Short mmCIF file of C-alpha atoms in Angstrom, two decimals:
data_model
loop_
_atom_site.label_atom_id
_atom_site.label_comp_id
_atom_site.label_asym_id
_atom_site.label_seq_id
_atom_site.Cartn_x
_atom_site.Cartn_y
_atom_site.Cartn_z
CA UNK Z 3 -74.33 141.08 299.48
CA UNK Z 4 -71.93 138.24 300.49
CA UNK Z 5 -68.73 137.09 298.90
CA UNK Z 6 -65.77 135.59 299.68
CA UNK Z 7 -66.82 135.44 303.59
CA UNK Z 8 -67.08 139.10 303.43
CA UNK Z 9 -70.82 140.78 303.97
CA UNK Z 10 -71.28 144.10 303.04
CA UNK Z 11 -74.56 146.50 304.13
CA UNK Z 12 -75.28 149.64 302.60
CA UNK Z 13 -75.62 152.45 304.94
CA UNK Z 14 -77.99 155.75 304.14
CA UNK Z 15 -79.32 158.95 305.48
CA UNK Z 16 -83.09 159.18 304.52
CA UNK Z 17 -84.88 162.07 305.05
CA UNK Z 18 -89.16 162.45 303.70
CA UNK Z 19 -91.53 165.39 304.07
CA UNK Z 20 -95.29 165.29 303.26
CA UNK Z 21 -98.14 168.06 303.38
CA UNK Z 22 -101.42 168.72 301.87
CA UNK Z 23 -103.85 171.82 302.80
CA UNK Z 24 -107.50 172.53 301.55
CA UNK Z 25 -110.11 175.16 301.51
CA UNK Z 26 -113.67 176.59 300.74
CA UNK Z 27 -115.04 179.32 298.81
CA UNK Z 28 -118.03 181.00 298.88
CA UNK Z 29 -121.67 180.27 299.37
CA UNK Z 30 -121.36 177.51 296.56
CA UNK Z 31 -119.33 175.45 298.42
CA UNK Z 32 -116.78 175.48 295.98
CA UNK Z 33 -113.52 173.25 297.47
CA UNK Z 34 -110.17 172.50 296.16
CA UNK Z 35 -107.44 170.65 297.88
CA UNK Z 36 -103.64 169.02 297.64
CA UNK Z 37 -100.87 167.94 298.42
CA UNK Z 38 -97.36 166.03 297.96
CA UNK Z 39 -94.73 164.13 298.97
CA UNK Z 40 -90.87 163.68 298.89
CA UNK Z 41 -87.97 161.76 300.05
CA UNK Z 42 -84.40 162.06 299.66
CA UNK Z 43 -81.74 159.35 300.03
CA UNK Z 44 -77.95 159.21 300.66
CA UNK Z 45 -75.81 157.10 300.78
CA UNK Z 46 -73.45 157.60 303.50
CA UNK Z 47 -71.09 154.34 304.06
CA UNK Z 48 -71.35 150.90 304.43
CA UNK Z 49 -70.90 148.12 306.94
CA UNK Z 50 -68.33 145.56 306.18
CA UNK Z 51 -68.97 142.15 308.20
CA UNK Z 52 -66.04 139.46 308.23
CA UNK Z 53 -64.90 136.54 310.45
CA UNK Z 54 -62.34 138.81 312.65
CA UNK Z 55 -64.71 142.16 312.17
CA UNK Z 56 -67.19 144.46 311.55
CA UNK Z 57 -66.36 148.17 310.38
CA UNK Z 58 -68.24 151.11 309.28
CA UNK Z 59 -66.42 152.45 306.06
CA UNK Z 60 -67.94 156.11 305.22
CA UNK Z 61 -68.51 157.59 301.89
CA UNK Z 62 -66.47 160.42 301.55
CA UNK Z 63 -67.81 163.62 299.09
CA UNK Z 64 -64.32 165.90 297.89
CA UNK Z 65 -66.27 168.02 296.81
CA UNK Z 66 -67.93 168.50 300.42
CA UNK Z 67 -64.67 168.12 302.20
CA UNK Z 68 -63.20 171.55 299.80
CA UNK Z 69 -66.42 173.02 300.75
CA UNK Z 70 -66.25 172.66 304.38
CA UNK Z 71 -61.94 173.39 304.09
CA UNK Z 72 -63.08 176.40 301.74
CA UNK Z 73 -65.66 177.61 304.72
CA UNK Z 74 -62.91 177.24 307.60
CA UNK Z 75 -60.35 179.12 305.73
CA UNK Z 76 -62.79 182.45 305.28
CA UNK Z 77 -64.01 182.27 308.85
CA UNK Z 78 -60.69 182.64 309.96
CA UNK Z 79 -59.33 185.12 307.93
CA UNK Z 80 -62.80 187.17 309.50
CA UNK Z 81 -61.22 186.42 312.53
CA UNK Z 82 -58.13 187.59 312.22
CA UNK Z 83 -59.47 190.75 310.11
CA UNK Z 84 -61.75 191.73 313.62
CA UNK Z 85 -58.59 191.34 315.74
CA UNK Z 86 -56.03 193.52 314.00
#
């Protein structure tokens, strides 16, 4: 997408599994099979393209951030529990 001499790119994490499996029974030669498919994508950022530049701008998640803050603060209160 272009406007006003500015370009921007969309930037994403993609991530796809697949798998299938099969398999006999008996004398009759009875067989049954399957299998599946998925794919995840996320955006993480995008690419902003001007005349004087070219940045990566990342999405940000608060609720991730809190997480990962929330995560921090326990491990080192664990930390400090060991010690004293």
């Amino acid at each position: 997408m272009s406007v006003d001499g500015k370009t921007v790119l969309p930037v994403a994490q993609i991530r796809y599994g697949f798998g299938g499996s099969s398999g006999g029974k008996g004398s009759n030669w009875q067989h049954g099979g399957g299998g599946g498919g998925g794919l995840i994508a996320k955006p993480v950022g995008v690419v902003e393209i001007t005349q004087s530049q070219t940045r990566f701008i990342p999405i940000f998640s608060t609720r991730t951030l809190l997480l990962a803050i929330g995560l921090g603060v326990c491990i080192g209160f664990l930390a400090a529990s060991r010690k004293g």
